[in-house]
Coordinates of N, CA and C in Angstrom, one line a residue:
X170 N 279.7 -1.1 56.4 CA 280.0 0.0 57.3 C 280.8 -0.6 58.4
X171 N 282.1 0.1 58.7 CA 282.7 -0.6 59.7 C 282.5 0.2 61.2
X172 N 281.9 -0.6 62.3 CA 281.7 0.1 63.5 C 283.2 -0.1 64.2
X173 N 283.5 0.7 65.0 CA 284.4 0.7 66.5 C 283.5 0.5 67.9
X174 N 283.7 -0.4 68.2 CA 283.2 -0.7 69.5 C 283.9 -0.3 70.8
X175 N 283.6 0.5 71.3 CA 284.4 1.2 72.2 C 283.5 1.1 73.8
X176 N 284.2 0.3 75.0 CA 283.5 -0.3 76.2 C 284.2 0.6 77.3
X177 N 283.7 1.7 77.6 CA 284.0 2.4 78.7 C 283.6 1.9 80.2
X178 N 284.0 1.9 81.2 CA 283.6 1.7 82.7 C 285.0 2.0 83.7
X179 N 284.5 3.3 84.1 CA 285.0 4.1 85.0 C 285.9 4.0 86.3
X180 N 285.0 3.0 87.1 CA 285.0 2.5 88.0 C 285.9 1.5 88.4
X181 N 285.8 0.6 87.2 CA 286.0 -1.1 88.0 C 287.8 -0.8 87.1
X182 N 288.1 -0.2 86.0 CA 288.9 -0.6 85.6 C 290.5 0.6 86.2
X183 N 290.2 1.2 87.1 CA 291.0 2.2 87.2 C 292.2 1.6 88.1
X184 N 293.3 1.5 88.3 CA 294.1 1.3 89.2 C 294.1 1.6 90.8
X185 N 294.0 1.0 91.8 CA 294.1 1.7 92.8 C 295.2 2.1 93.7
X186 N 295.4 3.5 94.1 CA 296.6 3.9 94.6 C 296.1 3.9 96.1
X187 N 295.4 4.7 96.4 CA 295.0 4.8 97.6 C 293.8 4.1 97.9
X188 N 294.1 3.3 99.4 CA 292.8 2.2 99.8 C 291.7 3.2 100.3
X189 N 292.0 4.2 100.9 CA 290.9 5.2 101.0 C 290.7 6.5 99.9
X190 N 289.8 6.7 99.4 CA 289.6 7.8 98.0 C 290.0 9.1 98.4
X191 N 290.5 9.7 98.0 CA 290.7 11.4 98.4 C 289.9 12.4 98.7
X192 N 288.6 12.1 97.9 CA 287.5 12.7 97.6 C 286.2 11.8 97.5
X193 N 284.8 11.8 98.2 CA 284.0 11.0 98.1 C 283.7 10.5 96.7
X194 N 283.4 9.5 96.8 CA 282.7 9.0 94.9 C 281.1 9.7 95.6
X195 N 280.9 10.1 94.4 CA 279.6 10.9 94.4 C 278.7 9.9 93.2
X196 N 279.2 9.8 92.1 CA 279.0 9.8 90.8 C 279.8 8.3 90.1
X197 N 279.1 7.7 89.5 CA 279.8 6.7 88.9 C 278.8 6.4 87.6
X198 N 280.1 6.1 86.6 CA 279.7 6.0 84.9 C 279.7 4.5 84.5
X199 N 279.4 4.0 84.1 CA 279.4 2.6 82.9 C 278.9 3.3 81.5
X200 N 279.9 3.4 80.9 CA 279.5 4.1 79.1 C 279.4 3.0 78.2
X201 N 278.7 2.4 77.2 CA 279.4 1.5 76.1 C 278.9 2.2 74.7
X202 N 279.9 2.8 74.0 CA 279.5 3.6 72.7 C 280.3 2.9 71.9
X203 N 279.1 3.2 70.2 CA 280.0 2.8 69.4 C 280.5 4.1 68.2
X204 N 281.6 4.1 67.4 CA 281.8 5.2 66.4 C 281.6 4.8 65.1
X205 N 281.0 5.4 64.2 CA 280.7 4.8 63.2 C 281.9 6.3 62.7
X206 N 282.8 5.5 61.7 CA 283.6 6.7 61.0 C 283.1 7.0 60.1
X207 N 282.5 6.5 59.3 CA 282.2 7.1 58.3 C 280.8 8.2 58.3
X208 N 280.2 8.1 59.4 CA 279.2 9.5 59.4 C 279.4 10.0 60.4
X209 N 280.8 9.9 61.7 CA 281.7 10.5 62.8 C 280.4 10.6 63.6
X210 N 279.7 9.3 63.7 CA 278.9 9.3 64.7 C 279.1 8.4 65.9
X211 N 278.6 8.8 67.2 CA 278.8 8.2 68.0 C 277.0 7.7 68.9
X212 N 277.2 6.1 69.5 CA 275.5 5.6 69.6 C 276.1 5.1 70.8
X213 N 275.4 5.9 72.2 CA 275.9 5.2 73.5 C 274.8 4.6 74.3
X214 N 275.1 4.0 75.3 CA 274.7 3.8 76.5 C 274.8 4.1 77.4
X215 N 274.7 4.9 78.8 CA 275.5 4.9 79.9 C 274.2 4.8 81.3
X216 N 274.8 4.2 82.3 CA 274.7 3.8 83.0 C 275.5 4.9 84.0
X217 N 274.3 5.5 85.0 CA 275.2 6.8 85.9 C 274.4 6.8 87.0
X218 N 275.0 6.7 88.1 CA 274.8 6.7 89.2 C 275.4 8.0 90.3
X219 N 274.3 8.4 90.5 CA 274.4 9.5 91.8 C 273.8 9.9 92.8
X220 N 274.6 10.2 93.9 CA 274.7 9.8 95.2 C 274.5 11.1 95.8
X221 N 273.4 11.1 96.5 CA 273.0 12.8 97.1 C 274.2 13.1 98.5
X222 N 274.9 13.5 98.3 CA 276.0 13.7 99.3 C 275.4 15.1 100.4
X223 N 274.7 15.7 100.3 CA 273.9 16.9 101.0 C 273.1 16.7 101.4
X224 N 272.3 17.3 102.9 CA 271.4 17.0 103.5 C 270.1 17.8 102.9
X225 N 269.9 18.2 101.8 CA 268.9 18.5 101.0 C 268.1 17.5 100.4
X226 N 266.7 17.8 99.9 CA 265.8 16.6 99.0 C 266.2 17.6 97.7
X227 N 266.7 16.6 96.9 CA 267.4 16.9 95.2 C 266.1 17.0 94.6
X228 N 265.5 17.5 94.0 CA 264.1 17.0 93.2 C 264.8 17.4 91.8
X229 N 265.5 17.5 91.1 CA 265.8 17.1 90.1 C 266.9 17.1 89.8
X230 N 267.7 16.7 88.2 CA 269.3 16.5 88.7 C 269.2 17.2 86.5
X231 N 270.4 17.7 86.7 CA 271.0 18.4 85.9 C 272.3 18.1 85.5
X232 N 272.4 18.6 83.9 CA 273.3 17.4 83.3 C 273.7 18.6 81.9
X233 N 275.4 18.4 81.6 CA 276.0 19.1 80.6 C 276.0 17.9 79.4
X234 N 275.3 18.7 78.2 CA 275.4 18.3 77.0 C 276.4 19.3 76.2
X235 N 277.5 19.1 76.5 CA 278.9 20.2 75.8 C 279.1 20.1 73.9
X236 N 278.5 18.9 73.3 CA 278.3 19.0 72.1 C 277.7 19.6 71.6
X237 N 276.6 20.1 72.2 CA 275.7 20.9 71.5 C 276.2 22.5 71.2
X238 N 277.3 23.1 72.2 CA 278.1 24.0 72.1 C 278.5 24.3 70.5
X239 N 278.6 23.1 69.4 CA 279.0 22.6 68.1 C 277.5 22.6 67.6
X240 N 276.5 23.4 67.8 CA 275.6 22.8 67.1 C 275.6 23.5 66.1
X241 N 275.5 25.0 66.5 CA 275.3 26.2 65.1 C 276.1 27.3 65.8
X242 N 275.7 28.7 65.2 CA 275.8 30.0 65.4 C 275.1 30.1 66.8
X243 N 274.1 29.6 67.4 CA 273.2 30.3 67.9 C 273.6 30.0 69.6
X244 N 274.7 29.2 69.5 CA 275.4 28.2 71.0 C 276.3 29.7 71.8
X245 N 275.7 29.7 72.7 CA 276.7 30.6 73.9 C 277.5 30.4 73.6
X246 N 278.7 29.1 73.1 CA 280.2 29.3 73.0 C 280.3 30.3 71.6
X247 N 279.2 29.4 70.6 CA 280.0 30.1 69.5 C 279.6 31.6 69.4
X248 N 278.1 32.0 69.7 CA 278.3 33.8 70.1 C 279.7 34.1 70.8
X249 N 279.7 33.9 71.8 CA 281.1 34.4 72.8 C 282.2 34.3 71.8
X250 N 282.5 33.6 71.5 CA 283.8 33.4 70.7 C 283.6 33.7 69.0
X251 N 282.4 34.0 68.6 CA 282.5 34.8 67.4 C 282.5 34.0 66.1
X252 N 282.3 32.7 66.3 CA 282.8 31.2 65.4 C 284.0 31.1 65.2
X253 N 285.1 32.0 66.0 CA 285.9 31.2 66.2 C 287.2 31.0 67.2
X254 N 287.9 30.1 67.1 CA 288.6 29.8 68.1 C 290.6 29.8 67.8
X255 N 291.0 30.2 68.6 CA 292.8 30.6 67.9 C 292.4 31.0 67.0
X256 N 291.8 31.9 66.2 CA 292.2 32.1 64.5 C 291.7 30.7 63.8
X257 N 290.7 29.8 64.2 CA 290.1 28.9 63.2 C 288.8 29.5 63.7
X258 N 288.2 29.1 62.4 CA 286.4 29.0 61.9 C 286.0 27.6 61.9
X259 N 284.4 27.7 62.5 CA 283.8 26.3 62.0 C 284.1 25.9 60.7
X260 N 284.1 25.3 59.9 CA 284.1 25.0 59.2 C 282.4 24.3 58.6
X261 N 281.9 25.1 57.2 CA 280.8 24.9 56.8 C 280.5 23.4 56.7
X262 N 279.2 22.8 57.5 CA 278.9 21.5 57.4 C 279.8 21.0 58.3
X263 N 280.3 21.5 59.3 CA 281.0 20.9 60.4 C 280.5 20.9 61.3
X264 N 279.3 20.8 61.5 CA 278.4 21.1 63.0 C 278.7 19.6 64.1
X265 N 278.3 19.7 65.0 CA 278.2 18.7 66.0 C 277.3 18.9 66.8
X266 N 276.8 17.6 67.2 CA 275.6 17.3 68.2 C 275.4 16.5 69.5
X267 N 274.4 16.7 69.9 CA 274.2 15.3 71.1 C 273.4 15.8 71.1
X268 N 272.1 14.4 71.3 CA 270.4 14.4 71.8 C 270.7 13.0 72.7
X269 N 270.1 12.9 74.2 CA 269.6 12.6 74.8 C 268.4 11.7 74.0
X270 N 268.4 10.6 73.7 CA 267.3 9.5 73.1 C 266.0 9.1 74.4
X271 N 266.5 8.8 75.4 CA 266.2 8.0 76.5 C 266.6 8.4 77.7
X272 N 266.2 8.7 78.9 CA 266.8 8.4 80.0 C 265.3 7.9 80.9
X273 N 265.9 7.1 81.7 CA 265.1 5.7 82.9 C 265.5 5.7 83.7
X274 N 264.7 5.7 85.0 CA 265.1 5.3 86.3 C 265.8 4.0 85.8
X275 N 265.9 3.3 87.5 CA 266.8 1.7 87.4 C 264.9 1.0 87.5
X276 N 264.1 1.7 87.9 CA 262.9 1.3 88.3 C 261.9 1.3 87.1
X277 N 262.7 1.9 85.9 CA 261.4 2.1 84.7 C 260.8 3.4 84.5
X278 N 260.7 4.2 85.3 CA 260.3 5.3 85.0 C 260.7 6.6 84.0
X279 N 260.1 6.4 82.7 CA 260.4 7.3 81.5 C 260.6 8.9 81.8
X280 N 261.8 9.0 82.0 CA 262.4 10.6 82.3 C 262.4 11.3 81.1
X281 N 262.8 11.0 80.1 CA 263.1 11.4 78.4 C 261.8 12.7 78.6
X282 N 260.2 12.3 78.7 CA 259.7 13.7 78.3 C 259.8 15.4 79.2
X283 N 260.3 14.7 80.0 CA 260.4 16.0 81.2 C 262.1 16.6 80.9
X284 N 262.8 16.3 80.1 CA 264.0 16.7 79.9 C 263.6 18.5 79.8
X285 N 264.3 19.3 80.0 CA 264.3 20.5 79.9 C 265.3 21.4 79.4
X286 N 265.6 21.9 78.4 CA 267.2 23.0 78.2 C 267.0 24.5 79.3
X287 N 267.8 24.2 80.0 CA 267.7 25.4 80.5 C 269.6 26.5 80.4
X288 N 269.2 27.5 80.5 CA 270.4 28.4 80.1 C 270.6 29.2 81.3
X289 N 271.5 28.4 82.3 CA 271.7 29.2 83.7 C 272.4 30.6 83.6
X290 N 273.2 30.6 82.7 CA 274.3 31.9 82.6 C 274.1 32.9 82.0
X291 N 273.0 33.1 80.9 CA 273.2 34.0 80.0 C 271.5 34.0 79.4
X292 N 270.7 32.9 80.2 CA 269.1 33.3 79.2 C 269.3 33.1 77.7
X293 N 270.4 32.7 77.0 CA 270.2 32.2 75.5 C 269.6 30.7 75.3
X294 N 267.8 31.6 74.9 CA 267.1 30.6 75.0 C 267.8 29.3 73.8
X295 N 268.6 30.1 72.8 CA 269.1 28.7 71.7 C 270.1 28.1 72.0
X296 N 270.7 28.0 73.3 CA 271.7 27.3 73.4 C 271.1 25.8 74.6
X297 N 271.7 24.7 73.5 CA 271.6 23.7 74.2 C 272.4 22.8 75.1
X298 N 273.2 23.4 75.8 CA 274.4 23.0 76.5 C 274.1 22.1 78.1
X299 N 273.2 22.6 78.6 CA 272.4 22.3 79.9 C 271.0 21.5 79.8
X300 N 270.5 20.4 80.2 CA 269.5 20.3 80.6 C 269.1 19.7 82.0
X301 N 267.8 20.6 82.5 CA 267.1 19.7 83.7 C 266.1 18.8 84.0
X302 N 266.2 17.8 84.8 CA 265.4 17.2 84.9 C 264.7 16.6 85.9
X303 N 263.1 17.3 85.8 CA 262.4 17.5 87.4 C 262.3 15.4 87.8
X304 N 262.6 15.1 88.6 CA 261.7 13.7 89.0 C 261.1 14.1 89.8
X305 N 260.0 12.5 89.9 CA 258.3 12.7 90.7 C 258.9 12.3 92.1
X306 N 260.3 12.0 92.6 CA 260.4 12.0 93.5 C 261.6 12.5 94.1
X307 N 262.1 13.0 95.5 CA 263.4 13.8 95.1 C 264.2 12.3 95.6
X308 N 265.6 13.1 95.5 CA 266.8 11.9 96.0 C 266.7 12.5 97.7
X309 N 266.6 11.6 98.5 CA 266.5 12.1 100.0 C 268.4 12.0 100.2
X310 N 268.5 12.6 101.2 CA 270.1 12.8 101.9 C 270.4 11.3 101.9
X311 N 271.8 11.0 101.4 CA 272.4 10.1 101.4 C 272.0 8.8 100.5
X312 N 271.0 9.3 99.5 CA 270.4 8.1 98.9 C 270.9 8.3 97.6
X313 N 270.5 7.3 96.8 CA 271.5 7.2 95.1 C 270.4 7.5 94.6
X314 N 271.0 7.6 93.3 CA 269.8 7.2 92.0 C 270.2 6.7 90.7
X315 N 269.8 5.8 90.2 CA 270.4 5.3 89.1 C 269.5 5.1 88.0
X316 N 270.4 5.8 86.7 CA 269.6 6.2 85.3 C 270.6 5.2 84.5
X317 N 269.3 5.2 83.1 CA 269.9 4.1 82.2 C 269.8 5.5 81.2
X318 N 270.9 5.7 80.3 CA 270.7 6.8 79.5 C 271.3 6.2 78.0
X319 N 270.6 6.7 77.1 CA 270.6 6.1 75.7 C 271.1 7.4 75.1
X320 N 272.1 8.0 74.4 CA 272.3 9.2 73.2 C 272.8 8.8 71.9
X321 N 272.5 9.8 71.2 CA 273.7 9.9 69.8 C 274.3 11.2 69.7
X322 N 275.2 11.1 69.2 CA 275.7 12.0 68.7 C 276.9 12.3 67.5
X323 N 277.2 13.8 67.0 CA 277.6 13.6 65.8 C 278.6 15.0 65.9
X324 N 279.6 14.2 65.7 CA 281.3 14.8 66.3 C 280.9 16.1 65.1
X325 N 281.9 17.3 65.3 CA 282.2 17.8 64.5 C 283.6 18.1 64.1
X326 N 283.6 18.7 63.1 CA 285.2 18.7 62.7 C 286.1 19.4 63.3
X327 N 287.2 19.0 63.2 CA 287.9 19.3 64.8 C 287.8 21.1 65.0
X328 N 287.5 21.3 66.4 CA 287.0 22.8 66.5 C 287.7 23.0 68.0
X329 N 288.0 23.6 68.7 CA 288.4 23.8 70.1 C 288.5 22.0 70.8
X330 N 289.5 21.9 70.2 CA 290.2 20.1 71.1 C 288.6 19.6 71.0
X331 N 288.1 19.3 69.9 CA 287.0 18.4 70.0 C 286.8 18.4 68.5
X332 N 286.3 17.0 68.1 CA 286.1 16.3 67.0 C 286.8 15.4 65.8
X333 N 287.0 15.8 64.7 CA 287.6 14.6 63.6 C 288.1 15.4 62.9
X334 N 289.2 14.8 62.5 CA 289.9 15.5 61.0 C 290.6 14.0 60.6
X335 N 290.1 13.5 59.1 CA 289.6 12.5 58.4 C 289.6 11.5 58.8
X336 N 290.5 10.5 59.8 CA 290.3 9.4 60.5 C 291.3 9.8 61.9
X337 N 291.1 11.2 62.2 CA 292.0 11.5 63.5 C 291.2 12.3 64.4
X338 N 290.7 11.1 65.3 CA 289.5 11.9 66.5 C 290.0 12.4 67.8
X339 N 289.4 13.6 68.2 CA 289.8 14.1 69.4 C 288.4 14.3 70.3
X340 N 288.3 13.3 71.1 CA 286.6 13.5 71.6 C 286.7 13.5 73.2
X341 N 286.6 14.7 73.5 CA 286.4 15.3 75.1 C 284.8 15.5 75.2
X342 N 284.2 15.2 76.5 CA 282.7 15.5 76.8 C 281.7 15.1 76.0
X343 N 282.0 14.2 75.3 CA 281.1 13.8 74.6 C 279.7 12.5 75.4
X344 N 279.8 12.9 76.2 CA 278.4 12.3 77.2 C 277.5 13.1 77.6
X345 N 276.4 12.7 78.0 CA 275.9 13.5 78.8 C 276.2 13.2 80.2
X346 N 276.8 14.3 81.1 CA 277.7 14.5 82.3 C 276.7 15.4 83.5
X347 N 276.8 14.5 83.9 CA 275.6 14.9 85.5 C 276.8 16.5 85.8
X348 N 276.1 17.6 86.8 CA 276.3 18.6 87.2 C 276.9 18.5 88.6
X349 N 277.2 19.1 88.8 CA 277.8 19.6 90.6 C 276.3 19.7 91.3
X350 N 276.3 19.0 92.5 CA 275.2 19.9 93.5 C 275.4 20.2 94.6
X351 N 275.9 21.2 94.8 CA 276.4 22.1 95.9 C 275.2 22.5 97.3
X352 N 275.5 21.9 98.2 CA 275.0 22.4 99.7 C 275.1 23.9 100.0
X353 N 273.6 24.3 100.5 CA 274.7 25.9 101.1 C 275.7 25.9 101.8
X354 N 276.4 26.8 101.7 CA 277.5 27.0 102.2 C 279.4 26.4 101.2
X355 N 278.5 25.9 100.3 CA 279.8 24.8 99.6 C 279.7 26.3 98.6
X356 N 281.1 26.6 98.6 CA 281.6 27.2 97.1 C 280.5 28.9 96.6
X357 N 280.5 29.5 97.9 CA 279.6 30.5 97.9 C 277.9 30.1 97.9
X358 N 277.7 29.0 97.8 CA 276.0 28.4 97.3 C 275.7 29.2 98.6
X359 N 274.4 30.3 98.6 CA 273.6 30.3 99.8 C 272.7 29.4 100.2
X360 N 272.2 28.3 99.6 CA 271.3 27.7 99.3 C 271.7 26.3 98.7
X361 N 270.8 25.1 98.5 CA 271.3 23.8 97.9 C 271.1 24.2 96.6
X362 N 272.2 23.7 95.6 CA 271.8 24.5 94.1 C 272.6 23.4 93.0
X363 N 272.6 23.6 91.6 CA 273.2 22.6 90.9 C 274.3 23.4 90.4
X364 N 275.2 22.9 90.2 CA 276.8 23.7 89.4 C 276.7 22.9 88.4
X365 N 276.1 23.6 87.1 CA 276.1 23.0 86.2 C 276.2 24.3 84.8
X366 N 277.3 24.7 84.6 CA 277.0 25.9 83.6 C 277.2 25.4 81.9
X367 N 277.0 26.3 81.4 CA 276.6 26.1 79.8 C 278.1 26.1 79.4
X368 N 278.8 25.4 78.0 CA 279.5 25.4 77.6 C 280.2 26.9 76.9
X369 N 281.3 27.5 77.6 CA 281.9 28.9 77.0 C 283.0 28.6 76.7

């Protein structure tokens, strides 16, 4: 079986144009995934760091799993859009996935069983696009947090600019991708809240 070793890191490898950022870093990734082509699967690591930019206590942080949008019939995208997209259909046995294996503080603390699917937009309890996750401590104002996160996942055939067609991959969001957390007052929020919606 031939793997692709594929070593993502966000941060350190980017060019710099401007000595000051435009926009705070909130959020920083370290990914290292591999792809196995022959079962269009993908086995990561990532390393994500987030930075409570708000004078709120965060007591949990929320995160888009957009593959699972690809999982069946029963995904808010594919209701909304009917199975399908421009005039294409899934294609049968074309499904795609992402599970969340692992997530850990930097301190050891087993996050994985408190994972939660929640469906902010629409109450479709079968859609797995969103999940939350309470910690036993919140992130105080101006402090970080840093998770070791383990997934797999399993492309599907190419469907709305996402997946494979026989050795030609197109893979957008395929991580699990921390949420927005909005201060009141930021972007209509009355309240501190997560901006984190289901995949449509």
């Amino acid at each position: 079986m031939l793997l692709l070793t594929i070593a993502l890191t966000f941060r350190s490898e980017a060019q710099t144009i401007f000595i000051e950022p435009l926009s705070p870093r909130i959020v920083t990734y370290a990914i290292s995934v591999s792809l196995d082509p022959v079962e269009k699967m993908l086995t990561g690591k990532e390393t994500l760091t987030w930075r409570n930019t708000s004078t709120d206590r965060v007591g949990e942080l929320q995160f888009h799993l957009y593959l699972n949008a690809f999982k069946n019939t029963a995904s808010t995208f594919m209701k909304e859009s009917e199975g399908g997209h421009r005039g294409i259909t899934m294609a049968d046995g074309g499904w795609g996935w992402i599970d969340v294996t692992s997530m850990k503080t930097a301190e050891g603390e087993d996050l994985t069983p408190r994972i939660e699917f929640i469906h902010p937009d629409d109450n479709n309890e079968k859609d797995r696009t969103v999940i939350r996750v309470p910690l036993s401590k919140p992130v105080l104002p101006g402090q970080t947090i840093r998770l070791s996160i383990d997934f797999t996942a399993k492309l599907p055939r190419i469907f709305a600019r996402t997946g494979y067609y026989q050795n030609y991959y197109m893979i957008g969001q395929w991580f699990p991708k921390i949420g927005v957390y909005e201060a009141a007052g930021q972007r209509y929020a009355v309240k501190g809240q997560w901006n984190c919606h289901q995949f449509h």
